[in-house]
Short mmCIF file of N, CA and C in Angstrom, two decimals:
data_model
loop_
_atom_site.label_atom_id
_atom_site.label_comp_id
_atom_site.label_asym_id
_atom_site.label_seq_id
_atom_site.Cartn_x
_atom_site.Cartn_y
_atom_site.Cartn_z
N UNK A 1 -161.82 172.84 155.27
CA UNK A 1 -162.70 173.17 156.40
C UNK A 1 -163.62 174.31 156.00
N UNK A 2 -164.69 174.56 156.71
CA UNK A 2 -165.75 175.31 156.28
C UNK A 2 -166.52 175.77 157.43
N UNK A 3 -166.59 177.27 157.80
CA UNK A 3 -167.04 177.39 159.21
C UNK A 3 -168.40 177.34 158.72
N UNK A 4 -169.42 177.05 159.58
CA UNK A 4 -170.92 176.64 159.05
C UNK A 4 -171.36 178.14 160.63
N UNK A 5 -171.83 178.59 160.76
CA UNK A 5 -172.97 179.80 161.12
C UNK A 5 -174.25 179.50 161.13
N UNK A 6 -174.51 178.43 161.99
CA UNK A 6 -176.69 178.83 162.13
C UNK A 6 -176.62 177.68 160.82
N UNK A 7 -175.96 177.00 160.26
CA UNK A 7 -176.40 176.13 159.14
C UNK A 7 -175.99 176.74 157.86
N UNK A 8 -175.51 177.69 158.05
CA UNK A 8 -174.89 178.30 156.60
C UNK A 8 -173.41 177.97 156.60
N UNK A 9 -172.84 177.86 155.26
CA UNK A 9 -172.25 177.66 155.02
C UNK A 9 -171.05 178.53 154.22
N UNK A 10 -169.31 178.96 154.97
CA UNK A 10 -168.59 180.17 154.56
C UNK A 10 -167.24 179.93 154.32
N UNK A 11 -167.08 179.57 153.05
CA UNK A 11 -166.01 179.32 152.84
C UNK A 11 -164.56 179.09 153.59
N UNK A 12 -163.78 179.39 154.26
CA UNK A 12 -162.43 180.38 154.74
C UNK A 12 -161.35 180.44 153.77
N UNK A 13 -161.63 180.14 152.83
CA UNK A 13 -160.40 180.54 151.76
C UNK A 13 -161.01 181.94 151.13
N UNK A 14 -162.34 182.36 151.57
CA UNK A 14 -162.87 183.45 151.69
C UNK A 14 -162.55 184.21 152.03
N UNK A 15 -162.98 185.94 151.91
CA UNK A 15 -162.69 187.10 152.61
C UNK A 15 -164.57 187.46 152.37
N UNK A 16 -164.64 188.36 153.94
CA UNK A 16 -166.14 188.72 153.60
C UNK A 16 -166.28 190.32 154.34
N UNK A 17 -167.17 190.65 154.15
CA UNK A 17 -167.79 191.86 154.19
C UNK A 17 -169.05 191.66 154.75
N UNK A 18 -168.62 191.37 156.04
CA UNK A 18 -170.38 190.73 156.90
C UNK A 18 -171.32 191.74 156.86
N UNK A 19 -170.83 193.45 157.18
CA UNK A 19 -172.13 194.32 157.21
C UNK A 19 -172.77 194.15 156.08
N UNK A 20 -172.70 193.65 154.30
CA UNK A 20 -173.08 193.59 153.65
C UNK A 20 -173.09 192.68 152.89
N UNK A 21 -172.79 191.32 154.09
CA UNK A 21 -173.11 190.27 153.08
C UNK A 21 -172.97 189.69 151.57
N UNK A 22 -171.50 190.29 151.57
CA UNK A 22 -170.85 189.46 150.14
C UNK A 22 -169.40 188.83 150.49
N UNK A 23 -169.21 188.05 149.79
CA UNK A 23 -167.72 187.58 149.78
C UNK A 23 -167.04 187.86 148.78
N UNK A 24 -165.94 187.72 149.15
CA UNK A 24 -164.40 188.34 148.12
C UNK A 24 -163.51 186.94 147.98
N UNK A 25 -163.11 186.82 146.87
CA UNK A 25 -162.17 186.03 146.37
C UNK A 25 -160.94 186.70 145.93
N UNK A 26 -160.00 186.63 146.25
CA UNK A 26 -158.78 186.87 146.37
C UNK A 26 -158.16 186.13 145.10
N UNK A 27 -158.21 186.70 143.57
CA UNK A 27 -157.45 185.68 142.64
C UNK A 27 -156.61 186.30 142.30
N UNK A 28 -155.69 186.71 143.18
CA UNK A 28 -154.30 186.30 143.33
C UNK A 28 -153.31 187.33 142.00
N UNK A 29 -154.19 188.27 141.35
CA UNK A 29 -153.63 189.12 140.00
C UNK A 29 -154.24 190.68 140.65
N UNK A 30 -154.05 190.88 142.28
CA UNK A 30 -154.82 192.46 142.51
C UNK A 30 -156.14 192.55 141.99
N UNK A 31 -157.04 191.64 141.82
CA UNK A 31 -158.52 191.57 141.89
C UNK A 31 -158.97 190.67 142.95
N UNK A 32 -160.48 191.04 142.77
CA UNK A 32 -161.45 190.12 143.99
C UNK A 32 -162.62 189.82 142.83
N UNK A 33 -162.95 188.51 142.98
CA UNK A 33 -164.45 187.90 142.62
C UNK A 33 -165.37 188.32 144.21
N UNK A 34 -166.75 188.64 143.53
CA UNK A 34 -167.67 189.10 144.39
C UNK A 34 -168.71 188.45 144.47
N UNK A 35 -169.20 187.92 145.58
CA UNK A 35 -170.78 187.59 145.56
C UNK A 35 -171.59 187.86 146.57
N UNK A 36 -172.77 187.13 146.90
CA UNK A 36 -173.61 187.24 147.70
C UNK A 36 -173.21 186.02 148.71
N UNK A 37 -173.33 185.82 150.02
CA UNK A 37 -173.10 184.67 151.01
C UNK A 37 -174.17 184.08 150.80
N UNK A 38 -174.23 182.90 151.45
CA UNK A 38 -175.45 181.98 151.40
C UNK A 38 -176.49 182.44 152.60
N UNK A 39 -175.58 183.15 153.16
CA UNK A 39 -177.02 183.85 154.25
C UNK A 39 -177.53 185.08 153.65
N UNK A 40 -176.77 185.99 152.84
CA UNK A 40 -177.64 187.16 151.92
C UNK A 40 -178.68 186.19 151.02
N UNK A 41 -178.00 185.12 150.54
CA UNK A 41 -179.34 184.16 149.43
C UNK A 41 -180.56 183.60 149.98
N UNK A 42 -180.06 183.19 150.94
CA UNK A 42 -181.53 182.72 152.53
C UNK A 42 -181.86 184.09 152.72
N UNK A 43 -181.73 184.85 153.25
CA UNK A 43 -182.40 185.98 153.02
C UNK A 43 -183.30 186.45 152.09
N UNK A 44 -183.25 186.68 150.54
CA UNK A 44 -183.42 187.13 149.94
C UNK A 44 -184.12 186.22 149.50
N UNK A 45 -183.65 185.23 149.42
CA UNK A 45 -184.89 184.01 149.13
C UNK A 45 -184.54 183.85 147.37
N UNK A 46 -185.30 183.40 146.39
CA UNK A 46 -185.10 183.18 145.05
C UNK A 46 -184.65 183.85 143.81
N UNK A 47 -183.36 184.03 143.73
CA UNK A 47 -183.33 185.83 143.01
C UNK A 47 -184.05 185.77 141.67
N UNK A 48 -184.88 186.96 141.97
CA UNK A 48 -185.14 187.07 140.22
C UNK A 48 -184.81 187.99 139.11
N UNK A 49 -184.00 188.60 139.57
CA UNK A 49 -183.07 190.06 138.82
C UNK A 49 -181.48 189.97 139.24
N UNK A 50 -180.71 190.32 138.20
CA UNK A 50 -179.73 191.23 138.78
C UNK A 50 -179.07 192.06 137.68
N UNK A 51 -178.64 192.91 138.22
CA UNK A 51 -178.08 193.90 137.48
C UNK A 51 -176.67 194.85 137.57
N UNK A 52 -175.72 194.29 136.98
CA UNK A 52 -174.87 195.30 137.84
C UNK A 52 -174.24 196.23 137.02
N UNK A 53 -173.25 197.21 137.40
CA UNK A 53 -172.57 198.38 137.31
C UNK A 53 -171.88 197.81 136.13
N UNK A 54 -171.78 198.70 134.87
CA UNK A 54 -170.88 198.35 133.61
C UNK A 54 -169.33 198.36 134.14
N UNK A 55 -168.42 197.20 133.30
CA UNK A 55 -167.58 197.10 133.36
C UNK A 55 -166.39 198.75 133.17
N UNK A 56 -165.08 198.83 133.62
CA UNK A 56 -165.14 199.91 133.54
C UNK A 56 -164.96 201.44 134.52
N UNK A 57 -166.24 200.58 135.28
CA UNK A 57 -166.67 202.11 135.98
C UNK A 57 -166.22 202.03 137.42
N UNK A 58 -166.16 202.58 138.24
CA UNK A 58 -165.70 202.88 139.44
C UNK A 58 -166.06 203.07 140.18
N UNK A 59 -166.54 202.41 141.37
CA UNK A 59 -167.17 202.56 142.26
C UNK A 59 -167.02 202.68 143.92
N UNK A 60 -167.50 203.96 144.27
CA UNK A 60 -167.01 204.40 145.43
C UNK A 60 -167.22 203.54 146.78
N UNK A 61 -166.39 203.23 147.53
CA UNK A 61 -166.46 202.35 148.82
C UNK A 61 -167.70 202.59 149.45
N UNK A 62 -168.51 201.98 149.76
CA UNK A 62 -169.90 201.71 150.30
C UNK A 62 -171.10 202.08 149.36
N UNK A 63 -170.67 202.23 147.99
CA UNK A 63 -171.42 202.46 146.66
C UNK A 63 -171.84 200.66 146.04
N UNK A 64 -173.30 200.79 145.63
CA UNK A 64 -173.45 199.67 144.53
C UNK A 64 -173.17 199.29 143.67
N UNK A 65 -172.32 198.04 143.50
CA UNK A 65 -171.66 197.14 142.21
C UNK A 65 -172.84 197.07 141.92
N UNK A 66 -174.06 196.97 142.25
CA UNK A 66 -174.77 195.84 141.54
C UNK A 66 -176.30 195.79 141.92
N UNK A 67 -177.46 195.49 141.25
CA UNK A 67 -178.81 195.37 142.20
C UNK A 67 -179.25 194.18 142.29
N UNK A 68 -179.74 193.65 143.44
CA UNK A 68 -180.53 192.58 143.49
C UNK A 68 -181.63 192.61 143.73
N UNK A 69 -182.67 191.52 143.05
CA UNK A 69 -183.51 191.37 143.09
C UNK A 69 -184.22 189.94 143.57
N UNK A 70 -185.00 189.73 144.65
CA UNK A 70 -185.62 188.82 145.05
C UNK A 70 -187.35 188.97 145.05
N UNK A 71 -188.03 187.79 145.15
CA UNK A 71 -189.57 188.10 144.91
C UNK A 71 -189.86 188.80 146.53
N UNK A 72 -189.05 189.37 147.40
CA UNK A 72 -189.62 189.84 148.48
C UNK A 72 -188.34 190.77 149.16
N UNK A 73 -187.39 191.19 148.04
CA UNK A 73 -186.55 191.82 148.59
C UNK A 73 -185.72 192.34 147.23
N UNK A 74 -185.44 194.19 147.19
CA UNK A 74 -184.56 194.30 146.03
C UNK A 74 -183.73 195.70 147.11
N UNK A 75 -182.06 195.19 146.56
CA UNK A 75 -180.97 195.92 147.09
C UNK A 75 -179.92 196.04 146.35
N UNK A 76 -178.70 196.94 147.05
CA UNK A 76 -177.89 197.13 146.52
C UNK A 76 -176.78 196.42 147.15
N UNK A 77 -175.78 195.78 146.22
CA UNK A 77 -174.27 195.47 146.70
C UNK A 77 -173.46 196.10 146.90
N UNK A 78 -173.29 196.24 147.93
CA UNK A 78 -172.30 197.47 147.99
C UNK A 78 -170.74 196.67 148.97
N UNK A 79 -169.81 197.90 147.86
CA UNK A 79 -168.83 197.10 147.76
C UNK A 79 -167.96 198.19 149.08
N UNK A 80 -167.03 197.08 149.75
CA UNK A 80 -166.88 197.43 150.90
C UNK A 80 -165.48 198.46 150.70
N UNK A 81 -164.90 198.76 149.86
CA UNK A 81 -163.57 199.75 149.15
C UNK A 81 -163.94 199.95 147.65
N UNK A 82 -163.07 201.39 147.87
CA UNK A 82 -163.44 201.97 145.79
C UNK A 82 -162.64 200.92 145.16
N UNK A 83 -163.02 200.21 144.33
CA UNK A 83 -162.79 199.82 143.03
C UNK A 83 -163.25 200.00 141.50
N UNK A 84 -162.84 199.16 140.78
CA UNK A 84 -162.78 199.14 139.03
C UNK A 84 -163.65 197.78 138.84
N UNK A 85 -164.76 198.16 138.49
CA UNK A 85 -165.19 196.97 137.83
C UNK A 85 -164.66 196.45 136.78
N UNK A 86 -164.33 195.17 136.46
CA UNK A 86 -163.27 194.77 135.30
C UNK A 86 -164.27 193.71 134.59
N UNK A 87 -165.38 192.83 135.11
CA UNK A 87 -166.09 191.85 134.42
C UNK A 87 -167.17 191.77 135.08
N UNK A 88 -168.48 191.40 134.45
CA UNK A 88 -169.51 190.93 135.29
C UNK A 88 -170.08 189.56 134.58
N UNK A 89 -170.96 188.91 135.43
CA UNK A 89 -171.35 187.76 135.64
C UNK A 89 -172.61 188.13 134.54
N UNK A 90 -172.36 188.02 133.47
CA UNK A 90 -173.37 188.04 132.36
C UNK A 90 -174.11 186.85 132.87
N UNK A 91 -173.96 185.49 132.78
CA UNK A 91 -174.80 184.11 133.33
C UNK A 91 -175.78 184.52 134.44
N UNK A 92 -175.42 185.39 135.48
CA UNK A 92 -176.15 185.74 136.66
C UNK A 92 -177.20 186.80 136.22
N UNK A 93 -176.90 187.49 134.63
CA UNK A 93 -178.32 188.25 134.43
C UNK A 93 -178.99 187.45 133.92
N UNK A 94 -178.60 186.64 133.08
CA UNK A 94 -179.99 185.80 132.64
C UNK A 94 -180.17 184.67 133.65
N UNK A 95 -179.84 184.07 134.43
CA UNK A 95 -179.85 183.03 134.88
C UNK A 95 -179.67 183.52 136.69
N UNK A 96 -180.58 184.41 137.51
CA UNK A 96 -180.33 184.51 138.63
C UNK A 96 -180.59 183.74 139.69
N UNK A 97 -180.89 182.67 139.52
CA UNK A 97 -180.88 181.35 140.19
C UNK A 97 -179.68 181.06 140.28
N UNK A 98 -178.80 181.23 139.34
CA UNK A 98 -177.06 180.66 139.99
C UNK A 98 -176.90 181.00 141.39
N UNK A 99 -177.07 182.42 141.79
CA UNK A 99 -176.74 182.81 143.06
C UNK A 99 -177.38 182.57 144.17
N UNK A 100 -178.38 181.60 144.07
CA UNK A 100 -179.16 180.72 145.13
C UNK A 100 -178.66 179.16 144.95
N UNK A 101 -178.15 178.53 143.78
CA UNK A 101 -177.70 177.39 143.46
C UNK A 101 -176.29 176.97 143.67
N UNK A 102 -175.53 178.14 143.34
CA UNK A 102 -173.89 177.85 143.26
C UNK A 102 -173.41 179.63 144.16
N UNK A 103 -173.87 179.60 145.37
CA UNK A 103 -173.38 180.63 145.93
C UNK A 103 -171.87 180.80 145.50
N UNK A 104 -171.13 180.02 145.68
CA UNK A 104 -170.05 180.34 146.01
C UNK A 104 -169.16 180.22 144.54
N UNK A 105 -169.79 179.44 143.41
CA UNK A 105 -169.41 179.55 142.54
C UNK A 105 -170.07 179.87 141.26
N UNK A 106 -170.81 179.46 140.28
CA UNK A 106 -171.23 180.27 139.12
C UNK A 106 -172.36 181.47 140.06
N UNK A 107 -172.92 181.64 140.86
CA UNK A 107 -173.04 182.78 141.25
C UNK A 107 -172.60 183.78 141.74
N UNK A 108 -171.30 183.97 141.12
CA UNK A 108 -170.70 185.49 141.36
C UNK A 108 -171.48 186.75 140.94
N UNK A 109 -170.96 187.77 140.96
CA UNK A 109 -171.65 188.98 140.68
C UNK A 109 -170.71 189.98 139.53
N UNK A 110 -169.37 189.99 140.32
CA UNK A 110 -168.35 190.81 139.85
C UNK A 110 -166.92 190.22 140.15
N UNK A 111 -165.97 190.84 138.97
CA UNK A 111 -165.17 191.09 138.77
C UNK A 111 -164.23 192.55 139.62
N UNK A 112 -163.64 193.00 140.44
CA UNK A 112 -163.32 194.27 140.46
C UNK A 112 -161.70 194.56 141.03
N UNK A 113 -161.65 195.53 140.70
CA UNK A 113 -159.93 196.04 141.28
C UNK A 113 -159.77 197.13 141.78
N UNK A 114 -159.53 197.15 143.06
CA UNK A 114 -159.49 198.14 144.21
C UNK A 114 -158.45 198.99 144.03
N UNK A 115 -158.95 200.11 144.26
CA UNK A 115 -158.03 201.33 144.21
C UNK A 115 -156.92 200.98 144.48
N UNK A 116 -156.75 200.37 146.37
CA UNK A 116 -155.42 199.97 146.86
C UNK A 116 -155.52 198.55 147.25
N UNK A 117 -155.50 197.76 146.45
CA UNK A 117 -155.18 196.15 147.20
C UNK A 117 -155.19 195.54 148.56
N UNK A 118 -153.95 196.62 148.64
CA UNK A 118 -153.63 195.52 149.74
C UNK A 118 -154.55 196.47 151.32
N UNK A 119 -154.70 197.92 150.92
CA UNK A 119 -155.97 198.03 152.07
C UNK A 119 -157.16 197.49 152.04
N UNK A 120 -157.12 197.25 150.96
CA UNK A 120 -159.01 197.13 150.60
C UNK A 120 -159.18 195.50 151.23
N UNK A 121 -158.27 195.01 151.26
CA UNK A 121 -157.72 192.93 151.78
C UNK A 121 -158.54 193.18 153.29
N UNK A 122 -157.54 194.25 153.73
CA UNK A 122 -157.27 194.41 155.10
C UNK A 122 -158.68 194.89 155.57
N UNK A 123 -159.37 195.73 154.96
CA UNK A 123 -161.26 196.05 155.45
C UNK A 123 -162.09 194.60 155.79
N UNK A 124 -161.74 193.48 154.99
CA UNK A 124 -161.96 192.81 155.02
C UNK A 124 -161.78 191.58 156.19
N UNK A 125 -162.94 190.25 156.29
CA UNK A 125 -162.70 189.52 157.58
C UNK A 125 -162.41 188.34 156.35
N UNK A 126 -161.52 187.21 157.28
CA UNK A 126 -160.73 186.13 156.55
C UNK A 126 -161.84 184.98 156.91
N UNK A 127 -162.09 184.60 156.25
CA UNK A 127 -162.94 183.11 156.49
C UNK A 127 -162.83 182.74 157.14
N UNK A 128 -161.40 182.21 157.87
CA UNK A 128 -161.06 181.44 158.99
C UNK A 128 -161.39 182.59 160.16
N UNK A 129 -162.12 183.60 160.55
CA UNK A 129 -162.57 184.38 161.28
C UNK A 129 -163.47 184.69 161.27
N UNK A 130 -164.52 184.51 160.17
CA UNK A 130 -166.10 184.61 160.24
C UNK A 130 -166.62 184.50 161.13
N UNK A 131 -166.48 183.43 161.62
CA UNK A 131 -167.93 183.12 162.02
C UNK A 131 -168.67 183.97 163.02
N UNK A 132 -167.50 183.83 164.12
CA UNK A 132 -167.87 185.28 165.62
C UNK A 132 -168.35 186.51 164.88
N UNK A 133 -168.46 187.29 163.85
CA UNK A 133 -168.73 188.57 163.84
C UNK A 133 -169.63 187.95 162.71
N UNK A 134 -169.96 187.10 162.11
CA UNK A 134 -171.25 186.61 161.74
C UNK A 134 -172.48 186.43 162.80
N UNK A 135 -172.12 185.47 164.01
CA UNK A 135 -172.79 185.16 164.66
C UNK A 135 -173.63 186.23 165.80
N UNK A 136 -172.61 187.33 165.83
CA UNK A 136 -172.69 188.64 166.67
C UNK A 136 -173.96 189.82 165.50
N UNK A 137 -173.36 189.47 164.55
CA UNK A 137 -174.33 190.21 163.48
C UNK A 137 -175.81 189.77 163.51
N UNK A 138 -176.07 187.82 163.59
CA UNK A 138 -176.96 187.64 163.17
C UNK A 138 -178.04 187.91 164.71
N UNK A 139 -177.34 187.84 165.83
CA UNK A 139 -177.54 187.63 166.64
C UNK A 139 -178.58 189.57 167.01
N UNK A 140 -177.69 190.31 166.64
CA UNK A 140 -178.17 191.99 166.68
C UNK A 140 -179.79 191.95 165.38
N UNK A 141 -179.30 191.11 164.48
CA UNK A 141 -180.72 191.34 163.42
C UNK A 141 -181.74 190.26 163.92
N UNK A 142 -181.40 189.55 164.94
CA UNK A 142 -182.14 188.80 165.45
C UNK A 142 -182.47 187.63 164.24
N UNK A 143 -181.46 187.00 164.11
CA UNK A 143 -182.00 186.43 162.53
C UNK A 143 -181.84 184.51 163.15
N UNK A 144 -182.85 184.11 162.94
CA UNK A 144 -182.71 182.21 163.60
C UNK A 144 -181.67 181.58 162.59
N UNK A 145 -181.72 182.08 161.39
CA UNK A 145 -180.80 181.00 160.38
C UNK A 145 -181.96 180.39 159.86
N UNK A 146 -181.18 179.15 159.32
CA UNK A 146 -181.44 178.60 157.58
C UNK A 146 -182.57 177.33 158.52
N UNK A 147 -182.51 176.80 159.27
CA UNK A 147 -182.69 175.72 159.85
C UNK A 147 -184.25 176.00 160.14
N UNK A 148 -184.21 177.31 160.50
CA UNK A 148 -185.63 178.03 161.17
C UNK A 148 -186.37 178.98 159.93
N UNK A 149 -185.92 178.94 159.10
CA UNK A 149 -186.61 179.91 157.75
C UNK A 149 -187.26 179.02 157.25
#
């Protein structure tokens, strides 16, 4: 199952971080895979950069993993608890179209490992709960969705 939002599309085997529009993958060894949602990619429209934080380094809760770049929009990912960056999505620097093509899969961003696991889970909303505090979000940015862009 797959809760769909305005025409977008959100995993629920997901965890997300709606104020900032990335998702977390839960693989299951005290890390999270990171990306952008398919409504940060409708947003942002065609990426043409990215760049993120060297493996390694540590990054403070509401600090940037990572920069993005779109032809009408450049930001930061910011990750919703301190973690350890452990890998990045080398494919996604040369190739930033993955993360408009394969949101949910070869367009990841990061690799990382949270200070504390099992709080950093818990900051987090479960897929199978998206959608209402998606819909409440998009609804405050006044945003029509994918259907109307």
């Amino acid at each position: 199952a797959m809760p769909t939002v305005r025409g977008w599309n959100l995993p629920d085997e997901l965890f997300y971080d709606v104020d900032n529009n990335l998702w977390y993958k839960d693989n299951g060894d005290g890390t999270f895979t990171v990306g952008m949602t398919m409504i940060a990619t409708g947003m942002a429209g065609q990426l043409v950069a990215f760049t993120a934080k060297k493996p390694g380094k540590t990054i403070a809760e509401g600090k940037s993993c990572a920069t993005v770049e779109s032809g009408k929009w450049v930001g930061p990912a910011k990750l919703a608890f301190e973690a350890e960056i452990i890998e990045v999505n080398e494919d996604l620097n040369s190739n930033p179209k993955l993360a408009n093509a394969d949101t949910y899969g070869a367009g990841w961003m990061v690799k990382v490992k949270p200070a504390d696991f099992a709080a950093a889970k818990a900051t987090l909303t479960p897929g199978t709960a998206v959608a209402a505090p998606y819909e409440a979000k998009m609804a405050a940015d006044a945003f029509a969705g994918c259907a109307a862009a």
